[in-house]
Coordinates of C-alpha atoms (C1' of nucleotides) in Angstrom, one line a residue:
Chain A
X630 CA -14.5 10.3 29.4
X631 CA -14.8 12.3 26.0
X632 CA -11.2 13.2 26.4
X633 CA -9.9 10.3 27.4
X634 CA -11.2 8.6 24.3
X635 CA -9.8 12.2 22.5
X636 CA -6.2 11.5 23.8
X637 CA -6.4 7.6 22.5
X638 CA -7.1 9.0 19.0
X639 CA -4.4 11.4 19.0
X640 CA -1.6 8.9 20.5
X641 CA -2.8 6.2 18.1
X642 CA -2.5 7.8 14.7
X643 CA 0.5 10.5 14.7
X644 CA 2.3 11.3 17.3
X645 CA 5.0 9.1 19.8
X646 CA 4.3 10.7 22.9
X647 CA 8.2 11.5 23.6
X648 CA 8.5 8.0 23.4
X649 CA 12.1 7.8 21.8
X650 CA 12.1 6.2 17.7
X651 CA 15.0 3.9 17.9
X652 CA 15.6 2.4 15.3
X653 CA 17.5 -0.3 16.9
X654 CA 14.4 -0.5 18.6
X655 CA 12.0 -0.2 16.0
X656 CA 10.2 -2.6 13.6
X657 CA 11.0 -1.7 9.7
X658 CA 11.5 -4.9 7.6
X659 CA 13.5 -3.0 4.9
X660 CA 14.4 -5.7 1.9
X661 CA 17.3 -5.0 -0.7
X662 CA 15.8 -7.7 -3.0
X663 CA 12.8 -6.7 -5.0
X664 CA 10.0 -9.2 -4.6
X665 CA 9.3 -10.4 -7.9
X666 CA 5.6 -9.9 -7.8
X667 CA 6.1 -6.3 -7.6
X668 CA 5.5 -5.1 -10.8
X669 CA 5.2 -1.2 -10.4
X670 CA 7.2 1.5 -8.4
X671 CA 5.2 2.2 -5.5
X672 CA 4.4 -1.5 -4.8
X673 CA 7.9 -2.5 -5.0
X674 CA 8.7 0.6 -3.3
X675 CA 6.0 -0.4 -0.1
X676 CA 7.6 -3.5 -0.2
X677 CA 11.0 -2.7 0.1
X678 CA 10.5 0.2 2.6
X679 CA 8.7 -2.1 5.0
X680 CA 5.7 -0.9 4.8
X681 CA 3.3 -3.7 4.0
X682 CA 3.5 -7.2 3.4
X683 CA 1.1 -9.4 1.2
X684 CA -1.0 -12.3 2.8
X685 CA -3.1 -13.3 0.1
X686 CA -4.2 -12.0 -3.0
X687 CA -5.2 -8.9 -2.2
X688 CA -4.9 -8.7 1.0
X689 CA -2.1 -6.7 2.8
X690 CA -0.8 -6.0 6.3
X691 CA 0.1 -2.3 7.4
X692 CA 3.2 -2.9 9.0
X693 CA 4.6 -0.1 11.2
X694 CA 5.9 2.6 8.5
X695 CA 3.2 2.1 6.3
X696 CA 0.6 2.2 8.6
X697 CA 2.1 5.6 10.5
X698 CA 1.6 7.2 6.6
X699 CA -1.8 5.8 6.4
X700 CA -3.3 7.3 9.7
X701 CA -1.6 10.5 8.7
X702 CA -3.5 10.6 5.7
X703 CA -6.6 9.7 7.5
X704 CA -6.0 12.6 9.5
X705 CA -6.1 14.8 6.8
X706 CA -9.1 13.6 5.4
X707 CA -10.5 14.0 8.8
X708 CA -9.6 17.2 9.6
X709 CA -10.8 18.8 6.1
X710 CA -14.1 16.7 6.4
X711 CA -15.0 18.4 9.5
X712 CA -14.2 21.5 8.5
X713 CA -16.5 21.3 5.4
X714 CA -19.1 20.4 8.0
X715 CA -19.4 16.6 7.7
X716 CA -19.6 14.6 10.8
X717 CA -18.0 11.5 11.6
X718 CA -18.9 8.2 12.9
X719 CA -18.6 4.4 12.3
X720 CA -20.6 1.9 10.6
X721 CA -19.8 -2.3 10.4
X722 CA -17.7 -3.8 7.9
X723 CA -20.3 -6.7 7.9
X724 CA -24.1 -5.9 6.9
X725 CA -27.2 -7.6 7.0
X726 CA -28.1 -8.9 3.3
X727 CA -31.4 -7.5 3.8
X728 CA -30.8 -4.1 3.9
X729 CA -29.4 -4.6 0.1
X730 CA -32.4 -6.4 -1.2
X731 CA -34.3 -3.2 -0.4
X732 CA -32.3 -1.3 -2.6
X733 CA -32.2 -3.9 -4.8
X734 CA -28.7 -4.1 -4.9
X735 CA -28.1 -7.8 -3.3
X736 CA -28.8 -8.8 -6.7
X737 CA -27.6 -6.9 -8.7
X738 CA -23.9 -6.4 -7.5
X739 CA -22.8 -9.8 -8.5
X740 CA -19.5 -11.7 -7.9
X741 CA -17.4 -8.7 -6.8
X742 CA -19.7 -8.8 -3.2
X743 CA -18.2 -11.2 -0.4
X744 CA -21.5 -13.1 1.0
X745 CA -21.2 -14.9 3.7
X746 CA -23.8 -16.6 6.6
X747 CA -23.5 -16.8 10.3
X748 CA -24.5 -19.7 12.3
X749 CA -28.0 -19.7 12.3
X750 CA -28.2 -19.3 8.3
X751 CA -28.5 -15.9 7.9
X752 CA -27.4 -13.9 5.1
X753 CA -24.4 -11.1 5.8
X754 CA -22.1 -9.7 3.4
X755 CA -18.7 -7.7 3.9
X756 CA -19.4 -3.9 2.8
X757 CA -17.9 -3.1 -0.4
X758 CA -20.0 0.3 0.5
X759 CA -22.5 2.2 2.7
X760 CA -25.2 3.7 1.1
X761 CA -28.1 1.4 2.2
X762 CA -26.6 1.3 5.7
X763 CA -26.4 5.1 5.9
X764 CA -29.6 5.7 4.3
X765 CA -31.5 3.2 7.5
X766 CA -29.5 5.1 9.7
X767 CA -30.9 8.5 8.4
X768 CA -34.4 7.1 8.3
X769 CA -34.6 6.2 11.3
X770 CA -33.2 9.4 13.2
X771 CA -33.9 12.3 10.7
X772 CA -37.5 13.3 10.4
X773 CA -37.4 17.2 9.7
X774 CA -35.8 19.6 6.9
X775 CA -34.9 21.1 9.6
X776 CA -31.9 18.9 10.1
X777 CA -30.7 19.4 7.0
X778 CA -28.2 19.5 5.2
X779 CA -27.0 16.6 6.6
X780 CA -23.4 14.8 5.9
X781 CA -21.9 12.1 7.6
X782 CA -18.9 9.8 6.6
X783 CA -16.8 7.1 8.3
X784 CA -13.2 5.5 7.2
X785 CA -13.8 1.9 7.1
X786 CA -12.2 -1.4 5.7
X787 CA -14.2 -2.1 2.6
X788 CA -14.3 -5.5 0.6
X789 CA -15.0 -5.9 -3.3
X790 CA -14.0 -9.6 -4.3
X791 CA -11.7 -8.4 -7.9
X792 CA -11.4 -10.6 -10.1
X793 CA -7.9 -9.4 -10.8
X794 CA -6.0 -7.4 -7.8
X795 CA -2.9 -5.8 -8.2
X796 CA -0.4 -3.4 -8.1
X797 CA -0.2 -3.8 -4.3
X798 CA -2.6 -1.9 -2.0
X799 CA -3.6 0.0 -5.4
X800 CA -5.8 -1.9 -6.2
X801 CA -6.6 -4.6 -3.5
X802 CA -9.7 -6.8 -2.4
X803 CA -9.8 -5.2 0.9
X804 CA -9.2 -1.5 1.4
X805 CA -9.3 1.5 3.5
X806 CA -12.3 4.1 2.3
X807 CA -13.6 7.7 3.8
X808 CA -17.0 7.9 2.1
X809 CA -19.1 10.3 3.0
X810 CA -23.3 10.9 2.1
X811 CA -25.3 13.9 2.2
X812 CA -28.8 14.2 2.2
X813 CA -31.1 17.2 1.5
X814 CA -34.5 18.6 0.7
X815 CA -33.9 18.8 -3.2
X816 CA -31.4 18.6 -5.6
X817 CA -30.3 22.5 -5.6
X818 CA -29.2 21.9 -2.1
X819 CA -28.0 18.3 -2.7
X820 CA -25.6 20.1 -5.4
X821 CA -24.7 22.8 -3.1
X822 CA -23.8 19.7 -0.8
X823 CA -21.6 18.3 -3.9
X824 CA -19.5 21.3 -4.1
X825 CA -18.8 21.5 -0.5
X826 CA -17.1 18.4 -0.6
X827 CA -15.9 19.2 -3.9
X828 CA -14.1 22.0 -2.1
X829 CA -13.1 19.8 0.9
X830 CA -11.8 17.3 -1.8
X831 CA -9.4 20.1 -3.5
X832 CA -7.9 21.3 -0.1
X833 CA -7.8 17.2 1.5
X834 CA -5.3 16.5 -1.6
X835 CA -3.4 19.5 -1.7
X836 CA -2.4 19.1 2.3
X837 CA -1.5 15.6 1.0
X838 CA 0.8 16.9 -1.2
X839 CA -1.0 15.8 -4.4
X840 CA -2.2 17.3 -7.5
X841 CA -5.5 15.9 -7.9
X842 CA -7.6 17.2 -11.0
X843 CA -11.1 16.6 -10.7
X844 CA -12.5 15.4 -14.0
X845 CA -16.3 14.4 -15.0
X846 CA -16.9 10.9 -14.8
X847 CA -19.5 8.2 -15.6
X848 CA -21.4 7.5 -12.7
X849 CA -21.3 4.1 -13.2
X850 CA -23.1 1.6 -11.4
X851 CA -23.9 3.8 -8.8
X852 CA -26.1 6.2 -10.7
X853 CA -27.1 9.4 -10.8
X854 CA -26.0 12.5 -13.4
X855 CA -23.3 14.7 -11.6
X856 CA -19.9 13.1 -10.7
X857 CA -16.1 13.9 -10.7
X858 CA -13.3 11.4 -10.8
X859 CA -9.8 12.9 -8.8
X860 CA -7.3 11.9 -11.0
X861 CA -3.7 12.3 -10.5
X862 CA -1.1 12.3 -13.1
X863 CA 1.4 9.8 -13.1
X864 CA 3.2 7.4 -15.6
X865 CA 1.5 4.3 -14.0
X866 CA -1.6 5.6 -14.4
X867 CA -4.4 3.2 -15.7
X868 CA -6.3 5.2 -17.4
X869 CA -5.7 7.7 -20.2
X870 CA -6.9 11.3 -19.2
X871 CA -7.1 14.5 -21.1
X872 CA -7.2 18.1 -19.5
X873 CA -6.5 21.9 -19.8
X874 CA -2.5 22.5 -18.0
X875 CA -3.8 25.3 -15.9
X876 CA -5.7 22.5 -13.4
X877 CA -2.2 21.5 -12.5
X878 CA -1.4 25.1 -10.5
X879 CA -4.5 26.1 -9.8
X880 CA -4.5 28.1 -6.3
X881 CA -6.4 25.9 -3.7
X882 CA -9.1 27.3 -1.9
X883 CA -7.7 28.7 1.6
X884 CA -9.2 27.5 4.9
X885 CA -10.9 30.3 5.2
X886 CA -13.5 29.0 2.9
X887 CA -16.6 30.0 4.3
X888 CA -18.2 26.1 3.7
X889 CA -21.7 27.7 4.7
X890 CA -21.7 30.2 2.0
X891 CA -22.2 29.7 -1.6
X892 CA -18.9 27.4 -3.3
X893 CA -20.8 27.7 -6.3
X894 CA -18.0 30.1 -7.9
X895 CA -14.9 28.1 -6.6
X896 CA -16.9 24.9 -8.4
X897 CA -17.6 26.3 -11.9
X898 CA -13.9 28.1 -12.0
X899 CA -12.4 24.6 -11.5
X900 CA -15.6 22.7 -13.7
X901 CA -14.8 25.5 -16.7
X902 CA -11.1 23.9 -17.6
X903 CA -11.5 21.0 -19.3
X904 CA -10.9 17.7 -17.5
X905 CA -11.7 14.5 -18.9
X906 CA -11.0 10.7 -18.5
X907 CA -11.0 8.4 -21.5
X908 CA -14.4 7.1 -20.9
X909 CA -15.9 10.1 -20.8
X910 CA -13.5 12.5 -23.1
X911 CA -15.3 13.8 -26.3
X912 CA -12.1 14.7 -28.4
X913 CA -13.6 17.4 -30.5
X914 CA -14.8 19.2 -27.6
X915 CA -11.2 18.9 -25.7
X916 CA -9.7 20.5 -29.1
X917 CA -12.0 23.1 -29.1
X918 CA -12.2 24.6 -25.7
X919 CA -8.5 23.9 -24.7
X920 CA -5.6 25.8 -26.9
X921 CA -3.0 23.5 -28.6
X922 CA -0.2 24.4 -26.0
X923 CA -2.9 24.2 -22.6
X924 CA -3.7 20.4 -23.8
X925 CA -2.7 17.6 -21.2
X926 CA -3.1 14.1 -22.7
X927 CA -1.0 12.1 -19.4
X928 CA -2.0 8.7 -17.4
X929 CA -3.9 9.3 -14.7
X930 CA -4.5 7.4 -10.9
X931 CA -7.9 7.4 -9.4
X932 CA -7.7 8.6 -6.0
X933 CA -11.3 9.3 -5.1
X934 CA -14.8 10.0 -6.9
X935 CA -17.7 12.1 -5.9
X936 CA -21.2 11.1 -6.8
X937 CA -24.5 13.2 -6.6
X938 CA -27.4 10.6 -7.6
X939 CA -30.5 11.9 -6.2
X940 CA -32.8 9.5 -4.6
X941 CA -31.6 6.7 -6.3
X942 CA -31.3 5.1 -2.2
X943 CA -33.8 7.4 -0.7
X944 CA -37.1 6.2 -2.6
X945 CA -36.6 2.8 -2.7
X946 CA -35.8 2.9 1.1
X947 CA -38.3 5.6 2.1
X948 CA -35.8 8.4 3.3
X949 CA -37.9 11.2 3.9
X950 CA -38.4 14.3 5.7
X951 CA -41.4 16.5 6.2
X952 CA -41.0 19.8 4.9
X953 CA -41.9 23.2 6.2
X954 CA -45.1 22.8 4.2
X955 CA -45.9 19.8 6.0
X956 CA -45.3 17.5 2.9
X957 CA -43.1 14.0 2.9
X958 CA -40.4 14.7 0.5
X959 CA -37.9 12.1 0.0
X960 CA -34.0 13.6 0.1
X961 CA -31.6 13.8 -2.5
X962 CA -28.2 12.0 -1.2
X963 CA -24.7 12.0 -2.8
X964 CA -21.6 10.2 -2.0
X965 CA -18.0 10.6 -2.2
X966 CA -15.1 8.7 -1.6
X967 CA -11.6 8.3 -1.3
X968 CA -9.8 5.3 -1.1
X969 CA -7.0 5.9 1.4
X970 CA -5.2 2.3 0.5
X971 CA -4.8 3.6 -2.6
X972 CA -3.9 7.1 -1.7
X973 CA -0.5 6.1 -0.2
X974 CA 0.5 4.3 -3.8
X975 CA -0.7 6.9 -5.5
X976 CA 1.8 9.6 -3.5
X977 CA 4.8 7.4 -4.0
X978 CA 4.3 6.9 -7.4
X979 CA 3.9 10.4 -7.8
X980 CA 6.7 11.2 -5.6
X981 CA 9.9 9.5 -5.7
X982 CA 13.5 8.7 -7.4
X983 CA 15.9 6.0 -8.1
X984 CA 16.8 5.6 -4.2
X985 CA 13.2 5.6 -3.0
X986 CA 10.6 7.3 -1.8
X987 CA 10.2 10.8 -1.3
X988 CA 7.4 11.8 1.0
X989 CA 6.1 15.1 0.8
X990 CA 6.0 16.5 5.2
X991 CA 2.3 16.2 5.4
X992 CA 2.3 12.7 4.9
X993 CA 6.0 11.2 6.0
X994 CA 6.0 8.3 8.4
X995 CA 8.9 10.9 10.3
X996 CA 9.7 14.2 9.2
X997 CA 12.9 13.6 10.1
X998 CA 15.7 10.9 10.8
X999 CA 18.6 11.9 13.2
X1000 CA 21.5 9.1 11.8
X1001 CA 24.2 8.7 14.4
X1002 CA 26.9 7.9 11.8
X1003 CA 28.9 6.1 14.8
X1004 CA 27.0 3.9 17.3
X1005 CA 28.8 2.8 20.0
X1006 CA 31.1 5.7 20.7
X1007 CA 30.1 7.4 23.7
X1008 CA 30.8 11.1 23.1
X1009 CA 28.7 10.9 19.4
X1010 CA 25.9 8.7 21.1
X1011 CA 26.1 10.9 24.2
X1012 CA 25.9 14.5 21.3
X1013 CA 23.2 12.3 19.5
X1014 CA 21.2 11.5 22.1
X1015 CA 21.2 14.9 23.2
X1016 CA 20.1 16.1 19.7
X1017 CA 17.5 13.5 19.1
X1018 CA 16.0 14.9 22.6
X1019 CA 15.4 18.7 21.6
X1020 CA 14.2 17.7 18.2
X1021 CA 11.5 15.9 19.5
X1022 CA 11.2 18.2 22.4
X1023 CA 10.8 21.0 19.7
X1024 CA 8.0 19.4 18.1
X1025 CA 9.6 17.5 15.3
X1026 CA 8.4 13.4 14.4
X1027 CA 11.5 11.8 14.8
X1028 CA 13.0 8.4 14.0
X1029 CA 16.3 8.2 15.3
X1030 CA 19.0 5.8 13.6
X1031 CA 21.3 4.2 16.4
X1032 CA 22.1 0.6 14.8
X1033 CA 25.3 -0.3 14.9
X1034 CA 25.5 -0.2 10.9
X1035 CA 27.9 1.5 7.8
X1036 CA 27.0 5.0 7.2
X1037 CA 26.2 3.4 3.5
X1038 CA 23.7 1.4 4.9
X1039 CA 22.0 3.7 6.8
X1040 CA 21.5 6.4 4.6
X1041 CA 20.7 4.2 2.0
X1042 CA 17.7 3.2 4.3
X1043 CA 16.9 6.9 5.0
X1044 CA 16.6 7.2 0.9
X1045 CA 14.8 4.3 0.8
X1046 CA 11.6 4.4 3.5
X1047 CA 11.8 8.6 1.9
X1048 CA 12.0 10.5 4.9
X1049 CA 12.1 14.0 4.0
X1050 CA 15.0 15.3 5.9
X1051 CA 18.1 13.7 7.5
X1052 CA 20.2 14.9 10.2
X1053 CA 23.2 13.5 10.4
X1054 CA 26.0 13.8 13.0
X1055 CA 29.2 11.7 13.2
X1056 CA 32.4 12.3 14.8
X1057 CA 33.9 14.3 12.3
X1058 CA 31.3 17.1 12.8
X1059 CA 31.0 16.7 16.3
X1060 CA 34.7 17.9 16.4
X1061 CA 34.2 20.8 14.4
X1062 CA 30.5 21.4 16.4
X1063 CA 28.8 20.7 13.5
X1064 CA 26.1 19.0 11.8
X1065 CA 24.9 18.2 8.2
X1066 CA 21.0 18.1 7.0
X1067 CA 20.4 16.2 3.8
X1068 CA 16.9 17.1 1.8
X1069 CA 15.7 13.8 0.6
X1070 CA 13.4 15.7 -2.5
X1071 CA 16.5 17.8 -3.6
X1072 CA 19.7 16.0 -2.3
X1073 CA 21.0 19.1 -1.1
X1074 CA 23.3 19.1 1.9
X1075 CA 24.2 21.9 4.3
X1076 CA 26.3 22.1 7.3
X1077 CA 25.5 24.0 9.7
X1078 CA 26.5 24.5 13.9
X1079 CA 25.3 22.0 16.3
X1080 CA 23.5 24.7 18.2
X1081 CA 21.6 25.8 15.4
X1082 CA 20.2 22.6 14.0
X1083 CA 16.7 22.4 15.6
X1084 CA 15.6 25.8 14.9
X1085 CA 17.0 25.0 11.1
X1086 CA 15.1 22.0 10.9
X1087 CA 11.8 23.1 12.7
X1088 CA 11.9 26.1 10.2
X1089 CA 12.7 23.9 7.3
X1090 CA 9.8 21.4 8.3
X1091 CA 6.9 23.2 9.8
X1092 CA 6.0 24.9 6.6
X1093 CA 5.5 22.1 4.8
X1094 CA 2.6 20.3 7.8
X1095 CA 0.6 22.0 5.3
X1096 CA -1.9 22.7 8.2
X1097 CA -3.0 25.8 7.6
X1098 CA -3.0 26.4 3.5
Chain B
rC327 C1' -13.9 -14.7 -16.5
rG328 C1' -10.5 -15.9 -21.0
rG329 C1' -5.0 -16.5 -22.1
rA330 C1' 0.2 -17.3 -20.2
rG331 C1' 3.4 -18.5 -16.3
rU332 C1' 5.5 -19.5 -11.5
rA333 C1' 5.9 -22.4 -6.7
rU334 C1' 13.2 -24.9 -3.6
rA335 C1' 15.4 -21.0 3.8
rG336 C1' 12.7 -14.4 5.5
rC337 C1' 14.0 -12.1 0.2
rG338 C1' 16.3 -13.0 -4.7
rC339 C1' 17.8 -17.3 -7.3
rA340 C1' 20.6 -22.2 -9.1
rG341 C1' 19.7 -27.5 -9.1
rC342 C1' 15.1 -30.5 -12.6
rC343 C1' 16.5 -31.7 -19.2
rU344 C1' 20.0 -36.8 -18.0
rG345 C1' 16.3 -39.6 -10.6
rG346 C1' 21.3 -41.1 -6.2
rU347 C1' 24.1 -36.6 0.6
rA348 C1' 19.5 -29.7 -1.1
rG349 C1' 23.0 -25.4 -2.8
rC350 C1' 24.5 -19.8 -3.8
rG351 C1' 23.9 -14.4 -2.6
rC352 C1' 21.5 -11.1 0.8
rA353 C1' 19.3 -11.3 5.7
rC354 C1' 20.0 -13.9 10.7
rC355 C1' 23.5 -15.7 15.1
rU356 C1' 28.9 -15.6 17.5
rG357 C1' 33.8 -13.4 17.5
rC358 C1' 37.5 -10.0 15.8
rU359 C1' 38.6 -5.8 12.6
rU360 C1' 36.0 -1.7 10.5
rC361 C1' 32.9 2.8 10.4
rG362 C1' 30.8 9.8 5.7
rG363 C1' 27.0 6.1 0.7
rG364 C1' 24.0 -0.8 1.3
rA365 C1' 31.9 -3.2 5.2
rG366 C1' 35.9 -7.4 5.7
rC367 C1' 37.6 -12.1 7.7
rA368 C1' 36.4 -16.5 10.4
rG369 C1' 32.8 -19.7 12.4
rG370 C1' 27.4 -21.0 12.8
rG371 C1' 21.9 -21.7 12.6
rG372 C1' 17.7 -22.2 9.5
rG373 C1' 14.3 -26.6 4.4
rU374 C1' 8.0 -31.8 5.3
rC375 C1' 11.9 -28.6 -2.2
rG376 C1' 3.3 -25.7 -2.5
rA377 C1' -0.1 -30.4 -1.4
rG378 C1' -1.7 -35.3 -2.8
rU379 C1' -1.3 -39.7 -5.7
rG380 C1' 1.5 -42.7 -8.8
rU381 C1' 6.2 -44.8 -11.3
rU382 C1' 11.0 -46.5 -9.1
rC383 C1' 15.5 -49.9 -5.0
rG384 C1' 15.5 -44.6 -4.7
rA385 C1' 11.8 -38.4 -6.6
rA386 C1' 13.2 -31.3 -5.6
rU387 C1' 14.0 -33.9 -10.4
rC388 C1' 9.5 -38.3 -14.2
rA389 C1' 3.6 -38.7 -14.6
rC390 C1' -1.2 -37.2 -13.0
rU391 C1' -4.6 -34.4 -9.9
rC392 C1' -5.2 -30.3 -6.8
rU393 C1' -4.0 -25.6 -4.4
rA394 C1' -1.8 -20.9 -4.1
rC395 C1' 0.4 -16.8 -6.3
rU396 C1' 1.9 -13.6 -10.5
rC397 C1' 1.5 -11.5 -15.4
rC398 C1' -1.6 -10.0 -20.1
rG399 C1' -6.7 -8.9 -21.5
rA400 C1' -12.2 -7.5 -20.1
rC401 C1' -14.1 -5.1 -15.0
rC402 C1' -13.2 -1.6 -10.6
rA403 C1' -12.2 3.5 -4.8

RNA sequence: CGGAGUAUAGCGCAGCCUGGUAGCGCACCUGCUUCGGGAGCAGGGGGUCGAGUGUUCGAAUCACUCUACUCCGACCA
């Protein structure tokens, strides 16, 4: 049974199963015209490449490219979750509005909440997040210190009613979050907790292929007095941020991060550089701790934000363990969250040229596309075929272009959806026994022999899966 | 929530001022020719012109009401 369901995951969120990628085949509403909503790159960019299409204000379908990159990047998150020791699970997108009048927060959250009533009158709401639902979950089930430190997260579709969406799925009604809460016995552990995921967070963008600088952040509604703000830098940022240069190539902590010892160290080397958003930047201080030539004054993109806030949650609703001296003590939570909706926007926006996008491996919808320059011709389908069958024999995700289309057309598609490498094989080179491979990030093109290509493009590619930085 | 706009085929647009057979490009279908950077020719299909009410012999076009969407600002993963 368990790996049964195991198998589901796996098919459902990367992989094709040897199931060939035609294109002909395949379902990737590409558009030459730019929708005239679109008013930045990546939105116009998702738009054009097929990957999502709008149905109301905020609202957006994940069609088939888009929603390949999206479960890869949940996969990510997933995999570095664990491995800082958080445990996954699933909570409703609808809750009871009860269980946010205890916090007190059914009140106070205002407009931005979607309320809504079922049948018999009763009071629901769609989750714009999970900290009274996570908090009764721990309260019911967690009774001793002894199970803690506790984390547990879930990726969910959240709601918060914007007055203003835009930018496509950057900033939508109805997104995709991981958001994780830890408790613990007090807030020593709570903040070794904090840097855990701190640590998690550095390595989670990094495999993405993003530079994300954590920067100290107003906690905002959600309280508390210890929180970051993962900002990365690009033109179409919305927010001004300010920083020291050396956060942009700072080595990442390896996977061999022991997540059960102490992360103190990794936390304050990162927390010692200056990093500051707008809101919370104190000029004078940014002058004097960062050298003229180290300062970093760029647009930033929030792609996730990590919270300690004590027992903000944990008193009102009564979470509380008994400790080893046989006392009640209510736990100290924190929460941190990354909006994956927002995550694929910010990528392309950091990632791409006049053609399209440019996706880094990690995260590509394919890591490569085999273009058969002449569909239709037997001996070039027949070499193609052949091709397209040991590359995704050798491991490689694959889309494999066989419409009957100019070579124009089809590499300008290639460009377009950003799919890091093209392999591309015509009847020209088949005569000669040879192939071309085009890097999408560099433009560079080599030829190489037929014979040779899958070992070429296995070793150009597997590097880059960034699965074991 | 304040301000400004837009709505005509899947996408991008013209037509509206001055009311009279609903058009263009891309996409789509058929055929032929092409095939290394978004092909050419020929033929074809697709529309309650956002909705409602009014004016008129006649409304995409004029008037009023409504709705949806977008942009700028304040707010947010």
């Amino acid at each position: 049974m368990g790996s049964e369901w195991a198998s589901t995951k796996v098919l459902s969120r990367s992989t094709n199963f040897g199931v060939p990628m035609r294109l002909s085949r395949y379902f990737l509403p590409v558009l030459r015209d730019v929708p005239k909503e679109a008013e930045i790159v990546s939105h116009r960019l998702m738009l054009r490449a097929g990957m999502i299409r709008q149905q109301a204000s905020g609202l957006y379908s994940w069609l088939p490219m888009g929603y390949k990159v999206l479960m890869k990047v949940q996969k990510i998150i997933e995999e570095e979750q664990n491995r800082s020791g958080a445990i996954e699970l699933l909570m409703p997108t609808i809750q009871s509005a009860d269980l946010w009048r205890e916090s007190g927060r059914y009140d106070a959250y205002g407009k931005e909440m979607l309320r809504i009533e079922d049948r018999h009158e009763r009071e629901f709401l769609y989750g714009p997040t999970n900290e009274e639902m996570i908090t009764d979950i721990f309260r019911t089930y967690v009774k001793s210190y002894k199970d803690l430190p506790l984390n547990l997260y879930h990726i969910q579709w959240k709601f918060r009613d914007e007055v203003r969406p835009r930018f496509g799925t950057m900033r939508s009604r109805e997104f995709l979050m991981k958001d994780a809460y830890s408790f613990d016995l007090d807030k020593d552990r709570a903040v070794a907790a904090y840097e855990r995921m701190f640590v998690a967070y550095l390595r989670t963008y990094a495999r993405m292929g993003l530079t994300a600088i954590p920067m100290r952040a107003d906690t905002g509604p959600i309280g508390g007095d210890l929180s970051h703000e993962w900002i990365i830098l690009a033109d179409t940022g919305e927010s001004q941020v300010f920083c020291h240069r050396d956060l942009l190539d700072k080595t990442i902590p390896g996977q061999d991060t022991d997540f059960r010892g102490d992360l103190k160290p990794i936390f304050n080397d990162w927390t010692s550089l200056y990093a500051a958003t707008e809101d919370m930047v104190d000029h004078a201080e940014f002058e004097a701790s960062v050298p003229e030539d180290k300062r970093v004054s760029a647009r930033g993109i929030e792609v996730g934000h990590i919270f300690y806030f004590g027992t903000k949650y944990s008193e009102p609703m009564k979470a509380s363990v008994t400790g080893n001296d046989g006392k009640e003590t209510i736990v100290h939570m924190g929460s941190y969250g990354i909006g994956l909706t927002r995550v694929v926007p910010a990528i392309i926006e950091a990632s791409h040229d006049e053609n399209g996008i440019i996706w880094p491996v990690s995260v590509a919808p394919f890591e490569a596309v085999l273009i058969n320059l002449k569909a239709g011709d037997a001996d070039t389908d027949a070499a193609c075929d052949k091709l397209y069958a040991e590359l995704t024999a050798a491991g490689l995700d694959m889309l494999y272009d066989d419409r009957d289309q100019p070579a124009g057309s089809k590499f300008a598609t290639a460009d377009l959806v950003g799919i890091p490498y093209q392999i591309i094989l015509g009847p020209r080179g088949l005569k000669s026994g040879e192939v071309e491979i085009k890097h999408r990030k560099t433009g560079e093109r080599e030829t190489l022999p037929l014979a040779n290509a899958v070992e070429r493009l296995k070793g150009l590619i597997e590097p880059q899966r960034m699965n074991d930085i």
